[in-house]
Coordinates of N, CA and C in Angstrom, one line a residue:
Chain A
E1 N 59.9 65.7 -2.0 CA 58.8 65.4 -0.8 C 57.8 66.7 -0.8
I2 N 57.1 66.5 -0.4 CA 56.2 67.3 -0.4 C 55.9 67.4 1.4
V3 N 55.8 68.6 1.8 CA 56.1 69.1 3.1 C 54.9 69.8 3.3
L4 N 54.1 69.1 4.7 CA 53.0 69.7 5.4 C 53.5 70.3 6.0
T5 N 52.8 71.5 6.5 CA 52.9 72.6 7.7 C 51.3 72.5 7.9
Q6 N 51.6 72.1 9.4 CA 50.1 72.2 10.4 C 49.8 73.2 10.7
S7 N 49.4 74.2 11.2 CA 48.6 74.9 12.5 C 47.7 75.3 12.6
P8 N 47.3 75.4 14.1 CA 48.6 76.2 14.8 C 48.8 75.1 15.5
G9 N 50.3 75.1 16.0 CA 50.6 74.2 16.7 C 50.3 73.5 18.2
T10 N 49.1 74.5 18.9 CA 48.4 74.2 19.5 C 47.2 74.8 19.4
L11 N 46.3 74.4 20.2 CA 44.9 74.8 19.9 C 44.4 74.3 21.4
S12 N 44.1 76.1 22.1 CA 43.4 76.0 23.5 C 42.2 76.2 23.2
L13 N 41.3 75.3 23.6 CA 39.8 75.9 23.2 C 38.7 74.7 24.1
S14 N 37.6 75.2 24.5 CA 36.8 74.5 25.5 C 35.4 73.8 24.9
P15 N 35.1 73.0 25.7 CA 34.1 72.3 24.8 C 33.0 72.8 24.5
G16 N 32.5 72.0 23.2 CA 31.1 73.4 22.9 C 31.8 74.7 22.0
E17 N 33.0 74.7 21.9 CA 33.1 75.6 20.7 C 33.8 75.0 19.5
R18 N 33.8 75.8 18.4 CA 34.7 75.3 17.4 C 35.6 75.4 17.0
A19 N 36.6 74.2 16.7 CA 38.1 74.3 15.9 C 38.2 73.9 14.7
T20 N 39.1 74.8 14.5 CA 39.9 74.9 12.9 C 41.1 74.6 12.7
L21 N 41.1 73.4 12.1 CA 42.8 73.0 12.1 C 43.3 73.5 10.4
S22 N 44.7 73.8 10.2 CA 45.0 74.1 8.8 C 46.1 73.5 8.7
C23 N 45.9 72.7 7.4 CA 47.4 71.5 6.8 C 47.5 72.4 5.4
R24 N 48.7 73.5 5.5 CA 49.3 73.7 4.5 C 50.7 72.3 3.3
A25 N 50.5 72.9 2.2 CA 51.0 71.7 1.7 C 52.1 72.2 0.8
S26 N 53.2 72.2 0.3 CA 54.4 72.9 -0.2 C 53.6 72.6 -1.3
Q27 N 53.7 71.8 -2.1 CA 53.4 71.8 -3.6 C 51.6 70.7 -3.6
S28 N 51.1 71.2 -4.6 CA 49.9 70.5 -4.4 C 49.3 69.0 -4.5
V29 N 48.6 68.8 -3.7 CA 48.6 67.3 -3.1 C 47.3 66.4 -4.6
S30 N 48.1 65.6 -5.3 CA 47.3 64.7 -6.2 C 45.7 64.3 -5.6
S31 N 44.8 64.9 -6.8 CA 43.8 63.6 -6.0 C 42.9 64.5 -5.4
S32 N 43.5 65.5 -4.7 CA 43.0 65.6 -3.3 C 43.2 64.4 -2.1
Y33 N 44.3 63.7 -1.9 CA 44.7 62.2 -1.3 C 45.6 62.5 0.0
L34 N 44.5 63.3 0.7 CA 44.9 64.2 2.2 C 43.9 63.6 3.2
A35 N 44.6 62.7 4.2 CA 43.5 62.5 5.2 C 44.1 62.6 6.4
W36 N 43.3 62.4 7.6 CA 43.3 63.8 8.8 C 43.0 62.1 9.7
Y37 N 44.6 62.6 10.8 CA 44.3 61.5 11.8 C 44.0 62.0 13.2
Q38 N 43.4 61.2 14.3 CA 43.0 61.7 15.4 C 44.3 60.9 16.3
Q39 N 44.9 61.4 17.2 CA 45.6 59.9 18.2 C 45.8 60.9 19.7
K40 N 45.3 59.7 20.0 CA 45.6 60.0 22.0 C 46.6 59.5 22.5
P41 N 47.2 59.8 23.6 CA 48.2 59.7 24.6 C 48.1 57.9 24.7
G42 N 49.3 57.4 24.3 CA 49.5 56.1 24.8 C 48.4 55.4 23.3
Q43 N 48.0 55.9 22.3 CA 46.7 55.3 21.5 C 47.3 55.4 20.1
A44 N 47.3 54.0 19.0 CA 47.4 54.0 17.8 C 46.5 55.4 16.9
P45 N 47.1 55.8 16.0 CA 46.3 57.0 15.2 C 44.9 56.4 14.9
R46 N 43.7 57.1 14.9 CA 42.9 56.6 14.5 C 42.2 57.4 13.2
L47 N 41.9 57.3 11.5 CA 41.5 57.7 10.8 C 40.1 58.3 11.0
L48 N 40.7 59.8 10.4 CA 39.1 60.9 11.0 C 38.6 60.9 9.2
I49 N 39.3 61.5 8.4 CA 39.1 62.1 6.8 C 39.9 61.5 6.0
Y50 N 39.1 60.9 5.1 CA 40.2 60.3 3.6 C 39.6 61.2 2.6
G51 N 40.7 61.6 1.3 CA 40.0 62.3 0.6 C 39.7 63.8 0.5
A52 N 40.6 63.9 1.5 CA 40.3 65.5 2.3 C 38.8 65.7 2.4
S53 N 37.5 65.3 2.5 CA 36.0 65.3 2.7 C 35.8 64.0 3.0
T54 N 36.1 63.0 3.1 CA 34.9 61.8 3.4 C 35.3 61.2 4.7
R55 N 34.4 61.1 5.6 CA 34.6 60.5 7.0 C 34.6 59.4 6.6
A56 N 35.6 59.0 7.6 CA 35.8 57.9 7.5 C 34.3 56.8 8.3
T57 N 34.4 55.3 8.0 CA 34.0 54.8 9.1 C 33.5 54.6 11.0
G58 N 32.4 55.2 10.8 CA 32.0 55.6 12.3 C 32.7 56.9 12.9
I59 N 33.0 57.9 11.8 CA 33.5 58.9 12.4 C 32.2 60.3 12.7
P60 N 31.7 60.6 13.9 CA 30.7 61.4 14.0 C 30.5 62.7 12.9
D61 N 29.5 63.3 12.4 CA 29.1 63.9 11.3 C 30.3 65.5 12.2
R62 N 30.1 65.9 13.7 CA 30.3 67.1 13.9 C 32.2 67.1 13.4
F63 N 32.4 66.2 12.9 CA 34.5 66.3 12.1 C 33.8 66.1 10.7
S64 N 34.4 67.8 10.1 CA 34.2 67.7 8.7 C 35.5 68.2 8.0
G65 N 36.3 67.6 6.9 CA 37.2 68.1 6.4 C 36.9 69.3 5.0
S66 N 37.4 69.8 4.3 CA 37.2 70.4 3.1 C 38.9 71.1 2.4
G67 N 39.1 71.4 1.5 CA 40.4 72.2 0.8 C 40.7 70.9 -0.6
S68 N 42.0 71.5 -1.4 CA 41.8 70.8 -2.2 C 43.3 72.0 -2.9
G69 N 44.4 70.9 -3.5 CA 45.8 71.9 -4.3 C 45.9 71.8 -3.0
T70 N 46.6 73.2 -2.2 CA 47.5 73.2 -1.2 C 46.9 73.4 0.2
D71 N 46.0 73.5 0.5 CA 45.4 73.9 1.7 C 43.8 73.3 2.2
F72 N 44.4 73.1 3.0 CA 42.9 71.5 3.7 C 42.8 72.1 4.7
T73 N 42.1 71.9 5.1 CA 40.8 72.2 7.0 C 40.0 71.2 7.4
L74 N 40.6 71.1 8.3 CA 39.8 69.8 9.5 C 38.9 70.9 10.9
T75 N 37.6 70.6 10.8 CA 36.6 71.7 11.3 C 36.2 70.4 12.1
I76 N 36.1 70.9 13.3 CA 35.3 70.1 14.7 C 33.9 71.1 15.1
S77 N 32.8 70.9 14.7 CA 32.5 71.8 14.8 C 31.6 72.2 16.4
R78 N 31.5 71.4 17.0 CA 31.6 71.4 18.4 C 31.9 70.6 19.5
L79 N 33.1 70.7 20.2 CA 33.9 70.3 20.7 C 33.4 69.2 21.9
E80 N 33.6 67.9 21.6 CA 33.4 67.2 23.0 C 34.2 66.9 23.5
P81 N 34.6 66.6 25.0 CA 35.6 66.3 26.3 C 36.7 65.3 24.9
E82 N 35.8 64.6 24.6 CA 36.7 63.1 24.1 C 37.1 63.4 22.4
D83 N 37.5 65.1 22.0 CA 37.8 65.3 21.2 C 39.0 66.1 21.3
F84 N 39.6 66.0 22.6 CA 41.1 66.6 22.9 C 42.2 65.8 22.7
A85 N 43.4 66.2 21.5 CA 44.2 64.9 21.1 C 45.0 66.0 20.2
V86 N 45.6 64.7 19.7 CA 46.8 65.4 18.4 C 46.1 64.9 17.2
Y87 N 46.4 66.2 15.9 CA 45.5 65.7 15.1 C 47.1 65.7 13.9
Y88 N 46.5 64.5 13.4 CA 47.6 64.8 11.6 C 47.5 65.1 10.6
C89 N 47.5 65.8 9.4 CA 47.3 65.4 8.2 C 48.8 64.7 7.9
Q90 N 48.0 64.2 6.6 CA 49.0 63.1 6.0 C 48.4 63.0 4.4
Q91 N 49.4 63.6 3.3 CA 49.1 63.3 2.0 C 50.0 61.7 1.6
Y92 N 48.6 61.1 0.4 CA 49.1 59.6 0.5 C 49.2 59.8 -1.7
G93 N 49.3 60.9 -2.0 CA 49.4 60.6 -3.3 C 50.6 60.6 -3.8
T94 N 51.5 60.8 -3.1 CA 52.8 60.9 -4.0 C 54.1 60.4 -3.0
S95 N 54.6 59.3 -3.4 CA 55.8 59.4 -2.3 C 57.0 60.1 -2.3
P96 N 57.1 60.3 -1.0 CA 56.7 59.2 0.3 C 55.5 60.5 0.7
H97 N 54.8 58.9 1.4 CA 53.3 59.8 2.2 C 53.7 61.0 3.1
T98 N 54.1 62.0 3.1 CA 54.4 62.7 4.4 C 53.0 63.0 5.4
F99 N 53.4 62.7 6.8 CA 52.7 63.8 7.6 C 53.0 65.1 8.2
G100 N 52.0 65.6 8.5 CA 52.6 67.0 9.2 C 52.9 66.9 10.4
Q101 N 53.2 67.9 11.3 CA 54.0 67.9 12.7 C 53.1 68.0 13.3
G102 N 51.6 68.0 13.6 CA 50.8 67.6 14.4 C 49.9 69.0 14.5
T103 N 48.7 68.8 15.2 CA 48.3 70.0 16.2 C 47.6 69.4 17.3
K104 N 48.3 70.3 18.4 CA 47.9 69.4 19.9 C 46.5 70.4 20.2
L105 N 45.2 70.1 20.1 CA 43.8 70.6 20.9 C 43.8 70.4 22.1
E106 N 44.0 71.1 22.8 CA 44.0 71.0 24.3 C 42.8 71.7 25.0
I107 N 42.3 71.7 26.1 CA 41.4 71.7 26.8 C 41.8 73.4 27.2
K108 N 41.2 74.6 26.9 CA 41.1 76.1 27.6 C 40.8 75.8 29.1
Chain B
E1 N 36.0 41.2 12.1 CA 36.4 42.7 13.2 C 38.1 42.7 12.4
V2 N 38.1 43.7 11.6 CA 39.9 43.8 11.3 C 40.4 44.3 12.1
Q3 N 42.0 43.2 12.6 CA 43.1 43.0 13.4 C 44.4 43.0 13.1
L4 N 44.9 44.0 13.5 CA 46.2 44.2 13.0 C 47.2 44.2 13.9
V5 N 48.0 43.4 14.2 CA 49.2 43.0 15.6 C 50.5 42.7 15.2
E6 N 50.8 43.5 15.8 CA 52.7 43.7 15.5 C 53.3 43.0 16.4
S7 N 54.5 42.5 15.7 CA 55.4 42.1 17.2 C 56.9 42.3 16.6
G8 N 57.8 41.7 17.7 CA 59.2 41.5 16.8 C 60.2 42.9 17.2
G9 N 59.7 43.8 18.7 CA 60.2 44.7 19.1 C 60.9 44.4 19.9
G10 N 61.8 45.3 20.4 CA 62.8 45.2 21.4 C 64.1 46.1 21.6
L11 N 64.9 45.3 22.8 CA 65.9 46.1 22.7 C 67.1 45.7 21.4
V12 N 67.4 46.4 21.0 CA 68.7 46.3 19.9 C 70.3 47.1 20.0
K13 N 71.3 47.0 19.8 CA 72.6 47.6 19.5 C 72.6 48.9 18.4
P14 N 73.2 49.6 18.6 CA 73.6 50.2 17.4 C 74.0 49.5 16.4
G15 N 73.9 49.0 15.3 CA 74.3 48.5 13.9 C 73.6 47.1 13.6
G16 N 72.6 46.7 14.8 CA 72.0 45.7 14.8 C 70.9 45.4 14.0
S17 N 70.0 44.4 14.1 CA 69.2 44.2 12.7 C 68.1 43.8 13.6
L18 N 67.0 43.5 12.8 CA 65.5 43.6 13.9 C 64.8 43.0 12.6
R19 N 63.9 42.6 12.7 CA 62.5 42.1 12.2 C 61.0 42.2 12.8
L20 N 60.1 43.0 12.2 CA 59.3 43.1 12.5 C 58.1 42.7 11.7
S21 N 57.0 41.9 12.4 CA 55.7 41.1 11.8 C 54.6 42.5 12.5
C22 N 53.4 41.8 11.4 CA 52.4 42.6 11.6 C 51.6 41.3 10.6
V23 N 50.5 40.7 11.9 CA 50.1 39.7 11.6 C 48.2 40.5 11.3
A24 N 47.4 40.5 10.1 CA 46.0 41.0 10.3 C 45.3 39.6 10.1
S25 N 43.9 40.1 10.5 CA 42.8 39.2 10.3 C 41.7 40.5 10.2
G26 N 40.5 39.2 9.6 CA 39.4 40.1 9.7 C 39.0 40.6 8.2
F27 N 40.0 40.6 7.2 CA 39.8 41.1 6.0 C 40.8 40.5 4.7
T28 N 40.3 40.3 3.8 CA 41.6 39.8 2.6 C 42.6 40.3 2.6
F29 N 43.5 40.2 2.9 CA 44.8 40.5 3.1 C 45.6 40.7 1.8
S30 N 45.5 39.9 0.8 CA 46.2 40.2 -0.2 C 45.7 41.6 -1.1
T31 N 44.5 42.0 -0.6 CA 43.8 42.4 -1.4 C 44.1 43.9 -1.1
Y32 N 44.7 44.4 -0.2 CA 45.1 45.6 0.5 C 46.4 45.7 0.1
S33 N 47.2 47.4 0.0 CA 48.2 47.8 0.5 C 48.3 47.5 1.9
M34 N 49.6 47.4 2.0 CA 50.1 47.9 3.8 C 51.3 48.8 3.7
N35 N 51.4 49.1 4.9 CA 51.9 50.6 5.5 C 52.7 50.6 6.7
W36 N 54.1 50.4 6.5 CA 54.7 51.1 8.3 C 55.0 52.8 8.8
V37 N 54.6 52.9 9.7 CA 54.5 54.0 10.0 C 55.3 54.5 11.6
R38 N 56.2 55.0 11.6 CA 57.1 55.0 13.0 C 56.8 56.5 13.7
Q39 N 56.9 56.1 14.9 CA 56.6 57.0 16.0 C 58.0 57.3 17.2
A40 N 58.7 58.5 16.7 CA 59.5 58.6 18.0 C 59.3 59.1 19.4
P41 N 59.6 58.6 20.5 CA 59.0 59.2 22.1 C 58.8 61.0 21.7
G42 N 57.7 61.0 22.2 CA 57.4 62.2 22.1 C 57.3 63.0 21.0
K43 N 57.6 62.2 19.9 CA 57.6 62.7 18.6 C 55.9 62.9 17.5
G44 N 56.1 63.7 16.5 CA 55.2 63.2 15.1 C 55.1 61.9 14.9
L45 N 54.5 61.3 14.0 CA 54.3 60.1 13.1 C 55.2 60.7 11.8
E46 N 55.6 59.3 11.2 CA 56.5 59.1 10.3 C 56.0 58.1 9.6
W47 N 56.1 58.4 8.0 CA 55.4 57.4 7.2 C 57.0 56.7 6.6
V48 N 56.9 54.9 6.9 CA 58.5 54.0 6.5 C 58.6 54.0 5.6
S49 N 57.1 53.2 5.5 CA 57.3 51.8 4.0 C 55.8 51.8 3.8
S50 N 55.6 51.6 2.2 CA 54.2 50.9 2.2 C 54.8 50.0 0.9
I51 N 53.9 48.9 0.4 CA 53.8 48.0 -0.4 C 52.3 47.5 -0.7
S52 N 52.1 47.4 -2.0 CA 51.0 46.5 -3.0 C 50.7 45.6 -2.2
G53 N 49.0 45.3 -2.5 CA 48.9 44.2 -2.3 C 49.9 42.6 -2.8
T54 N 49.9 42.9 -4.3 CA 50.8 42.2 -4.6 C 52.2 42.0 -4.4
S55 N 52.3 42.9 -3.9 CA 54.7 43.4 -3.9 C 54.9 44.2 -4.7
S56 N 53.7 44.5 -6.1 CA 54.4 44.8 -7.1 C 54.7 46.4 -6.8
Y57 N 54.2 47.5 -5.8 CA 54.8 48.4 -5.6 C 55.2 48.2 -4.2
I58 N 56.9 48.7 -4.4 CA 56.8 48.6 -3.0 C 57.8 50.4 -3.0
Y59 N 57.7 51.2 -1.6 CA 58.5 52.5 -1.7 C 59.2 52.5 0.0
H60 N 60.2 53.1 0.1 CA 60.4 53.3 1.4 C 60.7 54.9 1.6
A61 N 60.7 55.1 2.6 CA 61.5 56.8 3.0 C 62.6 57.3 2.4
D62 N 63.0 58.0 1.8 CA 64.5 58.2 1.4 C 65.6 57.9 2.0
S63 N 65.4 58.6 3.8 CA 66.1 58.7 4.6 C 66.8 57.6 5.4
L64 N 65.6 56.3 5.0 CA 66.1 55.1 5.3 C 67.2 54.6 4.5
K65 N 67.7 54.6 3.4 CA 68.6 54.9 2.8 C 69.0 53.4 2.6
G66 N 68.3 52.9 1.6 CA 68.1 51.2 1.7 C 68.1 50.6 3.2
R67 N 68.3 51.2 4.7 CA 68.6 49.9 5.7 C 67.0 49.0 5.8
F68 N 66.1 49.9 5.6 CA 64.5 49.1 5.7 C 64.0 48.2 4.7
I69 N 63.9 47.1 4.7 CA 63.2 46.6 3.6 C 61.3 46.0 3.7
I70 N 60.7 46.2 2.9 CA 59.2 46.1 3.8 C 58.6 44.7 2.9
S71 N 58.2 43.7 3.3 CA 57.6 42.4 2.0 C 56.7 42.1 3.3
R72 N 56.0 40.9 2.2 CA 54.6 40.6 2.8 C 54.5 38.9 2.3
D73 N 53.9 38.3 2.8 CA 53.3 36.5 2.8 C 51.9 36.7 2.7
N74 N 51.6 36.9 1.9 CA 49.8 36.4 1.8 C 49.1 35.8 2.1
A75 N 50.0 34.7 1.6 CA 49.5 33.5 2.2 C 49.2 33.1 4.3
K76 N 50.1 33.7 4.6 CA 50.2 34.0 6.4 C 49.8 35.3 6.6
N77 N 49.2 36.1 5.6 CA 48.4 37.4 6.1 C 49.3 38.5 7.4
S78 N 50.5 38.6 6.6 CA 51.6 38.4 7.1 C 52.8 40.0 6.5
L79 N 52.6 41.3 7.2 CA 53.5 42.0 6.7 C 55.0 41.8 7.8
Y80 N 56.0 42.5 6.9 CA 57.1 42.4 7.8 C 57.9 43.5 7.6
L81 N 58.7 44.1 8.2 CA 59.7 45.3 8.2 C 61.2 44.8 8.4
Q82 N 61.8 44.4 7.6 CA 63.6 44.1 7.9 C 64.8 45.5 8.2
M83 N 65.3 45.4 9.5 CA 65.7 46.6 9.7 C 66.5 46.5 9.9
N84 N 67.8 46.9 8.9 CA 69.2 46.4 9.1 C 70.0 48.0 9.6
S85 N 71.6 47.9 10.2 CA 71.6 48.5 10.6 C 71.5 49.9 11.4
L86 N 70.8 49.2 12.4 CA 69.6 50.4 13.0 C 70.8 51.2 14.0
R87 N 69.7 52.3 14.5 CA 70.7 53.6 14.7 C 69.9 54.0 15.5
A88 N 70.4 54.9 16.7 CA 69.1 54.9 17.8 C 68.2 56.4 17.2
E89 N 68.3 56.6 16.2 CA 67.3 57.5 16.0 C 66.0 56.4 15.3
D90 N 66.5 55.7 15.2 CA 65.6 54.6 15.0 C 64.5 54.1 16.0
T91 N 64.9 54.3 17.1 CA 64.4 54.1 18.2 C 62.7 54.5 18.0
A92 N 61.7 53.9 18.2 CA 60.7 54.8 17.7 C 59.6 53.3 18.1
V93 N 58.3 53.5 18.7 CA 57.2 52.5 18.1 C 56.6 52.3 16.5
Y94 N 56.7 51.3 16.4 CA 56.4 51.3 14.7 C 55.0 50.5 14.7
Y95 N 54.2 51.1 13.3 CA 53.0 50.7 13.5 C 52.9 50.0 11.9
C96 N 52.1 49.3 12.0 CA 51.6 48.9 10.8 C 49.9 49.3 10.6
A97 N 49.7 49.8 8.8 CA 48.5 50.0 8.9 C 48.2 49.6 7.5
R98 N 46.6 49.6 7.3 CA 45.6 48.5 6.2 C 45.5 49.7 5.4
S99 N 46.2 50.2 4.0 CA 45.6 50.8 3.0 C 46.2 51.6 2.5
V100 N 46.2 52.7 1.6 CA 46.7 53.8 1.4 C 46.2 55.2 2.3
T101 N 45.0 55.2 2.7 CA 44.6 55.9 3.5 C 44.3 55.5 5.2
K102 N 45.0 54.4 5.4 CA 45.2 53.9 6.6 C 44.2 53.8 7.6
D103 N 43.3 53.2 6.9 CA 42.1 53.4 8.0 C 42.5 52.3 9.4
Y104 N 43.0 51.3 9.4 CA 43.1 50.2 10.3 C 44.7 50.5 10.9
W105 N 45.1 50.9 12.3 CA 45.9 50.4 12.9 C 46.2 49.3 13.8
G106 N 47.6 48.6 14.2 CA 47.8 47.5 15.0 C 48.3 48.6 16.3
Q107 N 48.7 48.1 17.7 CA 48.8 48.8 18.6 C 50.3 49.4 18.5
G108 N 51.1 48.8 17.7 CA 52.1 49.1 17.8 C 53.6 48.7 18.4
T109 N 54.7 48.1 18.2 CA 55.6 47.6 19.1 C 57.0 48.2 18.8
L110 N 57.3 48.9 20.2 CA 58.6 49.4 20.4 C 59.6 49.2 19.8
V111 N 60.6 49.9 19.3 CA 62.0 49.4 18.9 C 63.1 50.3 19.6
T112 N 64.1 49.9 20.4 CA 64.9 50.5 21.1 C 65.9 50.4 20.6
V113 N 66.8 51.3 20.3 CA 68.3 50.8 20.1 C 69.6 51.9 20.5
S114 N 69.8 51.2 21.0 CA 71.0 51.6 22.6 C 72.0 50.5 22.5
S115 N 73.1 51.0 23.4 CA 74.1 50.6 24.1 C 73.8 49.9 25.2

């Protein structure tokens, strides 16, 4: 199975700063079938990015995804207070559809 | 509006069985693959199972070792997860999610396995 490793585990930043989250795969992700999700406490996850770089419906353009092969990045250009949450990457090109362990983005 | 509503969770003893349901509305259910994803308390997300629109393709996490079975009834716009031989480590919130990209999620249903 493809193992996804997210880094850092926790990222402490202030509103207005830029956030860069990494997701590294143990083998190449088929056709860039890589998604990013945001989860807030007590809520279901929300799709942010699919196909490595395509924003989902209604997602602000401060969220962007990039990468291919084994290295992927989620960038939040200018953090808003509502962006502090846990972020997960997932590959859906090969079964099992594995998730990364998550990056917690917290207010500094 | 796309809606996914899970039900069927609850407290079950180790070794017991439970059947989860997810009722979908607001889209043509039969044209989308569907998924189950779980989250143990305080832990990350774990993909459980996926099924194609016509049930032609079914995938389960290897770790489940045949204990869980995904199915769907397109006439009822419903997705199911039959869970057998439940263990304490199956305790989690179980979410249903639409499509390979998991673009819509239900609110989840809590399964607690405990004696």
